[in-house]
């Protein structure tokens, strides 16, 4: 019943900026770690950035210093601020979250969920 929806993708010129958002919805849940991944045509999916419920975020070497991941627990949303974009950043960006959901009778389940992905294209 948990759903992740990304937004903010689009076409941007090299050197430009873009901000991605990922909202988590469901019945009763708590969000643990959240992250952003990307996959370019003909390439494997790779980790871009990841942020735990506590501690410091991790970044891929290719985006470190240019991208910033953050989260708003009140809105159940994770963001990815992308600056100084390059053509090689072009890919489908997907949101991932480790979520603990609760059911009647005190049951609980921790699962990994994915959003549908949003296209980011960097071109002049």
PDB file of N, CA and C in Angstrom, residues 33-106:
ATOM      1  N   UNK A  33      15.770   4.599   5.735  1.00  0.00           N
ATOM      2  CA  UNK A  33      16.688   5.218   4.790  1.00  0.00           C
ATOM      3  C   UNK A  33      15.984   5.529   3.470  1.00  0.00           C
ATOM      4  N   UNK A  34      16.419   6.595   2.782  1.00  0.00           N
ATOM      5  CA  UNK A  34      15.890   6.977   1.477  1.00  0.00           C
ATOM      6  C   UNK A  34      17.061   7.304   0.556  1.00  0.00           C
ATOM      7  N   UNK A  35      16.860   7.100  -0.745  1.00  0.00           N
ATOM      8  CA  UNK A  35      17.934   7.358  -1.679  1.00  0.00           C
ATOM      9  C   UNK A  35      17.451   7.626  -3.090  1.00  0.00           C
ATOM     10  N   UNK A  36      18.370   8.136  -3.918  1.00  0.00           N
ATOM     11  CA  UNK A  36      18.131   8.385  -5.331  1.00  0.00           C
ATOM     12  C   UNK A  36      19.083   7.546  -6.163  1.00  0.00           C
ATOM     13  N   UNK A  37      18.550   6.914  -7.207  1.00  0.00           N
ATOM     14  CA  UNK A  37      19.323   6.130  -8.154  1.00  0.00           C
ATOM     15  C   UNK A  37      19.060   6.662  -9.556  1.00  0.00           C
ATOM     16  N   UNK A  38      19.939   6.342 -10.507  1.00  0.00           N
ATOM     17  CA  UNK A  38      19.732   6.754 -11.883  1.00  0.00           C
ATOM     18  C   UNK A  38      20.211   5.672 -12.839  1.00  0.00           C
ATOM     19  N   UNK A  39      19.605   5.653 -14.023  1.00  0.00           N
ATOM     20  CA  UNK A  39      19.969   4.691 -15.047  1.00  0.00           C
ATOM     21  C   UNK A  39      19.905   5.350 -16.418  1.00  0.00           C
ATOM     22  N   UNK A  40      21.038   5.395 -17.101  1.00  0.00           N
ATOM     23  CA  UNK A  40      21.123   5.924 -18.447  1.00  0.00           C
ATOM     24  C   UNK A  40      20.920   4.795 -19.450  1.00  0.00           C
ATOM     25  N   UNK A  41      20.516   5.117 -20.699  1.00  0.00           N
ATOM     26  CA  UNK A  41      20.317   4.083 -21.718  1.00  0.00           C
ATOM     27  C   UNK A  41      21.566   3.234 -21.921  1.00  0.00           C
ATOM     28  N   UNK A  42      21.408   1.913 -21.858  1.00  0.00           N
ATOM     29  CA  UNK A  42      22.515   0.996 -22.041  1.00  0.00           C
ATOM     30  C   UNK A  42      23.440   0.868 -20.847  1.00  0.00           C
ATOM     31  N   UNK A  43      23.096   1.505 -19.745  1.00  0.00           N
ATOM     32  CA  UNK A  43      23.925   1.468 -18.547  1.00  0.00           C
ATOM     33  C   UNK A  43      23.175   0.804 -17.398  1.00  0.00           C
ATOM     34  N   UNK A  44      23.925   0.373 -16.391  1.00  0.00           N
ATOM     35  CA  UNK A  44      23.326  -0.200 -15.198  1.00  0.00           C
ATOM     36  C   UNK A  44      22.864   0.893 -14.250  1.00  0.00           C
ATOM     37  N   UNK A  45      21.869   0.564 -13.427  1.00  0.00           N
ATOM     38  CA  UNK A  45      21.408   1.504 -12.428  1.00  0.00           C
ATOM     39  C   UNK A  45      22.492   1.720 -11.375  1.00  0.00           C
ATOM     40  N   UNK A  46      22.693   2.969 -10.985  1.00  0.00           N
ATOM     41  CA  UNK A  46      23.713   3.299 -10.017  1.00  0.00           C
ATOM     42  C   UNK A  46      23.165   4.195  -8.917  1.00  0.00           C
ATOM     43  N   UNK A  47      23.758   4.096  -7.750  1.00  0.00           N
ATOM     44  CA  UNK A  47      23.384   4.936  -6.623  1.00  0.00           C
ATOM     45  C   UNK A  47      23.897   6.352  -6.838  1.00  0.00           C
ATOM     46  N   UNK A  48      23.027   7.337  -6.640  1.00  0.00           N
ATOM     47  CA  UNK A  48      23.397   8.740  -6.739  1.00  0.00           C
ATOM     48  C   UNK A  48      23.650   9.318  -5.355  1.00  0.00           C
ATOM     49  N   UNK A  49      22.688   9.156  -4.459  1.00  0.00           N
ATOM     50  CA  UNK A  49      22.798   9.663  -3.098  1.00  0.00           C
ATOM     51  C   UNK A  49      21.857   8.892  -2.188  1.00  0.00           C
ATOM     52  N   UNK A  50      22.228   8.793  -0.927  1.00  0.00           N
ATOM     53  CA  UNK A  50      21.425   8.071   0.052  1.00  0.00           C
ATOM     54  C   UNK A  50      21.523   8.777   1.389  1.00  0.00           C
ATOM     55  N   UNK A  51      20.378   8.878   2.095  1.00  0.00           N
ATOM     56  CA  UNK A  51      20.352   9.543   3.390  1.00  0.00           C
ATOM     57  C   UNK A  51      19.600   8.675   4.390  1.00  0.00           C
ATOM     58  N   UNK A  52      20.216   8.345   5.525  1.00  0.00           N
ATOM     59  CA  UNK A  52      19.546   7.543   6.548  1.00  0.00           C
ATOM     60  C   UNK A  52      18.656   8.404   7.440  1.00  0.00           C
ATOM     61  N   UNK A  53      17.898   7.760   8.326  1.00  0.00           N
ATOM     62  CA  UNK A  53      17.077   8.517   9.263  1.00  0.00           C
ATOM     63  C   UNK A  53      17.944   9.324  10.219  1.00  0.00           C
ATOM     64  N   UNK A  54      19.144   8.836  10.462  1.00  0.00           N
ATOM     65  CA  UNK A  54      20.114   9.526  11.284  1.00  0.00           C
ATOM     66  C   UNK A  54      21.500   9.333  10.708  1.00  0.00           C
ATOM     67  N   UNK A  55      22.343  10.348  10.802  1.00  0.00           N
ATOM     68  CA  UNK A  55      23.677  10.261  10.258  1.00  0.00           C
ATOM     69  C   UNK A  55      23.853  11.118   9.022  1.00  0.00           C
ATOM     70  N   UNK A  56      25.005  10.990   8.379  1.00  0.00           N
ATOM     71  CA  UNK A  56      25.342  11.803   7.220  1.00  0.00           C
ATOM     72  C   UNK A  56      25.002  11.077   5.924  1.00  0.00           C
ATOM     73  N   UNK A  57      24.646  11.825   4.861  1.00  0.00           N
ATOM     74  CA  UNK A  57      24.319  11.199   3.583  1.00  0.00           C
ATOM     75  C   UNK A  57      25.557  10.738   2.829  1.00  0.00           C
ATOM     76  N   UNK A  58      25.350   9.823   1.883  1.00  0.00           N
ATOM     77  CA  UNK A  58      26.410   9.321   1.021  1.00  0.00           C
ATOM     78  C   UNK A  58      26.143   9.751  -0.410  1.00  0.00           C
ATOM     79  N   UNK A  59      27.217  10.021  -1.171  1.00  0.00           N
ATOM     80  CA  UNK A  59      27.100  10.454  -2.558  1.00  0.00           C
ATOM     81  C   UNK A  59      28.032   9.652  -3.453  1.00  0.00           C
ATOM     82  N   UNK A  60      27.602   9.454  -4.694  1.00  0.00           N
ATOM     83  CA  UNK A  60      28.484   8.886  -5.690  1.00  0.00           C
ATOM     84  C   UNK A  60      29.585   9.893  -6.009  1.00  0.00           C
ATOM     85  N   UNK A  61      30.779   9.400  -6.329  1.00  0.00           N
ATOM     86  CA  UNK A  61      31.903  10.285  -6.598  1.00  0.00           C
ATOM     87  C   UNK A  61      31.619  11.244  -7.747  1.00  0.00           C
ATOM     88  N   UNK A  62      30.851  10.808  -8.733  1.00  0.00           N
ATOM     89  CA  UNK A  62      30.573  11.619  -9.907  1.00  0.00           C
ATOM     90  C   UNK A  62      29.704  12.837  -9.615  1.00  0.00           C
ATOM     91  N   UNK A  63      28.958  12.821  -8.502  1.00  0.00           N
ATOM     92  CA  UNK A  63      28.038  13.914  -8.204  1.00  0.00           C
ATOM     93  C   UNK A  63      28.413  14.664  -6.936  1.00  0.00           C
ATOM     94  N   UNK A  64      29.392  14.194  -6.211  1.00  0.00           N
ATOM     95  CA  UNK A  64      29.775  14.816  -4.950  1.00  0.00           C
ATOM     96  C   UNK A  64      30.240  16.252  -5.181  1.00  0.00           C
ATOM     97  N   UNK A  65      29.709  17.167  -4.382  1.00  0.00           N
ATOM     98  CA  UNK A  65      30.016  18.576  -4.535  1.00  0.00           C
ATOM     99  C   UNK A  65      29.040  19.315  -5.423  1.00  0.00           C
ATOM    100  N   UNK A  66      28.232  18.587  -6.200  1.00  0.00           N
ATOM    101  CA  UNK A  66      27.250  19.198  -7.093  1.00  0.00           C
ATOM    102  C   UNK A  66      25.806  18.902  -6.666  1.00  0.00           C
ATOM    103  N   UNK A  67      25.568  17.706  -6.126  1.00  0.00           N
ATOM    104  CA  UNK A  67      24.227  17.291  -5.715  1.00  0.00           C
ATOM    105  C   UNK A  67      24.107  17.313  -4.201  1.00  0.00           C
ATOM    106  N   UNK A  68      22.894  17.579  -3.707  1.00  0.00           N
ATOM    107  CA  UNK A  68      22.611  17.567  -2.282  1.00  0.00           C
ATOM    108  C   UNK A  68      21.291  16.850  -2.022  1.00  0.00           C
ATOM    109  N   UNK A  69      21.318  15.845  -1.159  1.00  0.00           N
ATOM    110  CA  UNK A  69      20.110  15.122  -0.792  1.00  0.00           C
ATOM    111  C   UNK A  69      19.632  15.600   0.573  1.00  0.00           C
ATOM    112  N   UNK A  70      18.318  15.727   0.736  1.00  0.00           N
ATOM    113  CA  UNK A  70      17.727  16.149   1.998  1.00  0.00           C
ATOM    114  C   UNK A  70      16.352  15.511   2.143  1.00  0.00           C
ATOM    115  N   UNK A  71      15.798  15.579   3.344  1.00  0.00           N
ATOM    116  CA  UNK A  71      14.486  14.993   3.581  1.00  0.00           C
ATOM    117  C   UNK A  71      13.671  15.842   4.539  1.00  0.00           C
ATOM    118  N   UNK A  72      12.349  15.823   4.338  1.00  0.00           N
ATOM    119  CA  UNK A  72      11.396  16.508   5.189  1.00  0.00           C
ATOM    120  C   UNK A  72      10.477  15.439   5.763  1.00  0.00           C
ATOM    121  N   UNK A  73      10.720  15.057   6.995  1.00  0.00           N
ATOM    122  CA  UNK A  73       9.944  13.973   7.608  1.00  0.00           C
ATOM    123  C   UNK A  73       8.477  14.357   7.805  1.00  0.00           C
ATOM    124  N   UNK A  74       8.193  15.640   8.027  1.00  0.00           N
ATOM    125  CA  UNK A  74       6.818  16.089   8.192  1.00  0.00           C
ATOM    126  C   UNK A  74       5.987  15.904   6.932  1.00  0.00           C
ATOM    127  N   UNK A  75       6.633  16.003   5.759  1.00  0.00           N
ATOM    128  CA  UNK A  75       5.959  15.822   4.477  1.00  0.00           C
ATOM    129  C   UNK A  75       6.234  14.460   3.859  1.00  0.00           C
ATOM    130  N   UNK A  76       6.981  13.616   4.559  1.00  0.00           N
ATOM    131  CA  UNK A  76       7.363  12.290   4.054  1.00  0.00           C
ATOM    132  C   UNK A  76       7.954  12.402   2.651  1.00  0.00           C
ATOM    133  N   UNK A  77       8.884  13.331   2.484  1.00  0.00           N
ATOM    134  CA  UNK A  77       9.438  13.646   1.171  1.00  0.00           C
ATOM    135  C   UNK A  77      10.963  13.736   1.231  1.00  0.00           C
ATOM    136  N   UNK A  78      11.616  13.224   0.194  1.00  0.00           N
ATOM    137  CA  UNK A  78      13.054  13.351   0.037  1.00  0.00           C
ATOM    138  C   UNK A  78      13.327  14.171  -1.215  1.00  0.00           C
ATOM    139  N   UNK A  79      14.368  15.005  -1.179  1.00  0.00           N
ATOM    140  CA  UNK A  79      14.700  15.893  -2.278  1.00  0.00           C
ATOM    141  C   UNK A  79      16.109  15.617  -2.785  1.00  0.00           C
ATOM    142  N   UNK A  80      16.345  15.979  -4.036  1.00  0.00           N
ATOM    143  CA  UNK A  80      17.674  15.922  -4.619  1.00  0.00           C
ATOM    144  C   UNK A  80      17.913  17.218  -5.381  1.00  0.00           C
ATOM    145  N   UNK A  81      18.727  18.105  -4.818  1.00  0.00           N
ATOM    146  CA  UNK A  81      19.101  19.348  -5.468  1.00  0.00           C
ATOM    147  C   UNK A  81      20.305  19.095  -6.355  1.00  0.00           C
ATOM    148  N   UNK A  82      20.168  19.333  -7.659  1.00  0.00           N
ATOM    149  CA  UNK A  82      21.215  19.058  -8.626  1.00  0.00           C
ATOM    150  C   UNK A  82      21.696  20.369  -9.240  1.00  0.00           C
ATOM    151  N   UNK A  83      22.963  20.702  -9.022  1.00  0.00           N
ATOM    152  CA  UNK A  83      23.571  21.908  -9.555  1.00  0.00           C
ATOM    153  C   UNK A  83      24.705  21.555 -10.512  1.00  0.00           C
ATOM    154  N   UNK A  84      25.097  22.527 -11.337  1.00  0.00           N
ATOM    155  CA  UNK A  84      26.183  22.344 -12.302  1.00  0.00           C
ATOM    156  C   UNK A  84      25.999  21.069 -13.112  1.00  0.00           C
ATOM    157  N   UNK A  85      24.816  20.891 -13.649  1.00  0.00           N
ATOM    158  CA  UNK A  85      24.480  19.668 -14.369  1.00  0.00           C
ATOM    159  C   UNK A  85      25.305  19.516 -15.646  1.00  0.00           C
ATOM    160  N   UNK A  86      25.658  18.269 -15.944  1.00  0.00           N
ATOM    161  CA  UNK A  86      26.442  17.914 -17.119  1.00  0.00           C
ATOM    162  C   UNK A  86      25.645  16.976 -18.013  1.00  0.00           C
ATOM    163  N   UNK A  87      25.967  16.902 -19.304  1.00  0.00           N
ATOM    164  CA  UNK A  87      25.261  15.979 -20.197  1.00  0.00           C
ATOM    165  C   UNK A  87      25.303  14.532 -19.709  1.00  0.00           C
ATOM    166  N   UNK A  88      26.386  14.129 -19.058  1.00  0.00           N
ATOM    167  CA  UNK A  88      26.498  12.769 -18.551  1.00  0.00           C
ATOM    168  C   UNK A  88      25.586  12.492 -17.362  1.00  0.00           C
ATOM    169  N   UNK A  89      24.909  13.517 -16.836  1.00  0.00           N
ATOM    170  CA  UNK A  89      23.922  13.328 -15.786  1.00  0.00           C
ATOM    171  C   UNK A  89      22.569  12.890 -16.347  1.00  0.00           C
ATOM    172  N   UNK A  90      22.423  12.900 -17.660  1.00  0.00           N
ATOM    173  CA  UNK A  90      21.174  12.504 -18.304  1.00  0.00           C
ATOM    174  C   UNK A  90      20.841  11.053 -17.981  1.00  0.00           C
ATOM    175  N   UNK A  91      19.651  10.826 -17.408  1.00  0.00           N
ATOM    176  CA  UNK A  91      19.230   9.488 -17.004  1.00  0.00           C
ATOM    177  C   UNK A  91      17.815   9.548 -16.441  1.00  0.00           C
ATOM    178  N   UNK A  92      17.252   8.376 -16.198  1.00  0.00           N
ATOM    179  CA  UNK A  92      16.009   8.272 -15.454  1.00  0.00           C
ATOM    180  C   UNK A  92      16.364   8.155 -13.979  1.00  0.00           C
ATOM    181  N   UNK A  93      15.878   9.080 -13.186  1.00  0.00           N
ATOM    182  CA  UNK A  93      16.164   9.106 -11.764  1.00  0.00           C
ATOM    183  C   UNK A  93      15.002   8.495 -10.989  1.00  0.00           C
ATOM    184  N   UNK A  94      15.312   7.541 -10.100  1.00  0.00           N
ATOM    185  CA  UNK A  94      14.296   6.836  -9.337  1.00  0.00           C
ATOM    186  C   UNK A  94      14.539   6.989  -7.847  1.00  0.00           C
ATOM    187  N   UNK A  95      13.458   7.116  -7.111  1.00  0.00           N
ATOM    188  CA  UNK A  95      13.509   7.239  -5.665  1.00  0.00           C
ATOM    189  C   UNK A  95      13.352   5.870  -5.022  1.00  0.00           C
ATOM    190  N   UNK A  96      14.089   5.635  -3.955  1.00  0.00           N
ATOM    191  CA  UNK A  96      14.022   4.383  -3.223  1.00  0.00           C
ATOM    192  C   UNK A  96      13.893   4.675  -1.732  1.00  0.00           C
ATOM    193  N   UNK A  97      13.079   3.867  -1.036  1.00  0.00           N
ATOM    194  CA  UNK A  97      12.888   4.066   0.391  1.00  0.00           C
ATOM    195  C   UNK A  97      12.697   2.741   1.103  1.00  0.00           C
ATOM    196  N   UNK A  98      13.316   2.619   2.261  1.00  0.00           N
ATOM    197  CA  UNK A  98      13.084   1.493   3.151  1.00  0.00           C
ATOM    198  C   UNK A  98      12.005   1.920   4.132  1.00  0.00           C
ATOM    199  N   UNK A  99      10.850   1.233   4.091  1.00  0.00           N
ATOM    200  CA  UNK A  99       9.672   1.656   4.832  1.00  0.00           C
ATOM    201  C   UNK A  99       9.174   0.535   5.729  1.00  0.00           C
ATOM    202  N   UNK A 100       8.843   0.879   6.960  1.00  0.00           N
ATOM    203  CA  UNK A 100       8.204  -0.048   7.882  1.00  0.00           C
ATOM    204  C   UNK A 100       6.717   0.277   7.941  1.00  0.00           C
ATOM    205  N   UNK A 101       5.866  -0.675   7.546  1.00  0.00           N
ATOM    206  CA  UNK A 101       4.424  -0.486   7.567  1.00  0.00           C
ATOM    207  C   UNK A 101       3.804  -1.308   8.693  1.00  0.00           C
ATOM    208  N   UNK A 102       2.635  -0.872   9.134  1.00  0.00           N
ATOM    209  CA  UNK A 102       1.964  -1.499  10.267  1.00  0.00           C
ATOM    210  C   UNK A 102       0.568  -1.975   9.868  1.00  0.00           C
ATOM    211  N   UNK A 103       0.178  -3.131  10.417  1.00  0.00           N
ATOM    212  CA  UNK A 103      -1.128  -3.714  10.130  1.00  0.00           C
ATOM    213  C   UNK A 103      -1.891  -3.959  11.421  1.00  0.00           C
ATOM    214  N   UNK A 104      -3.172  -4.303  11.278  1.00  0.00           N
ATOM    215  CA  UNK A 104      -4.010  -4.598  12.438  1.00  0.00           C
ATOM    216  C   UNK A 104      -3.465  -5.796  13.201  1.00  0.00           C
ATOM    217  N   UNK A 105      -3.544  -5.723  14.514  1.00  0.00           N
ATOM    218  CA  UNK A 105      -3.043  -6.795  15.352  1.00  0.00           C
ATOM    219  C   UNK A 105      -1.609  -6.612  15.780  1.00  0.00           C
ATOM    220  N   UNK A 106      -1.028  -5.479  15.434  1.00  0.00           N
ATOM    221  CA  UNK A 106       0.332  -5.188  15.846  1.00  0.00           C
ATOM    222  C   UNK A 106       1.404  -5.701  14.907  1.00  0.00           C
TER     223      UNK A 106
END
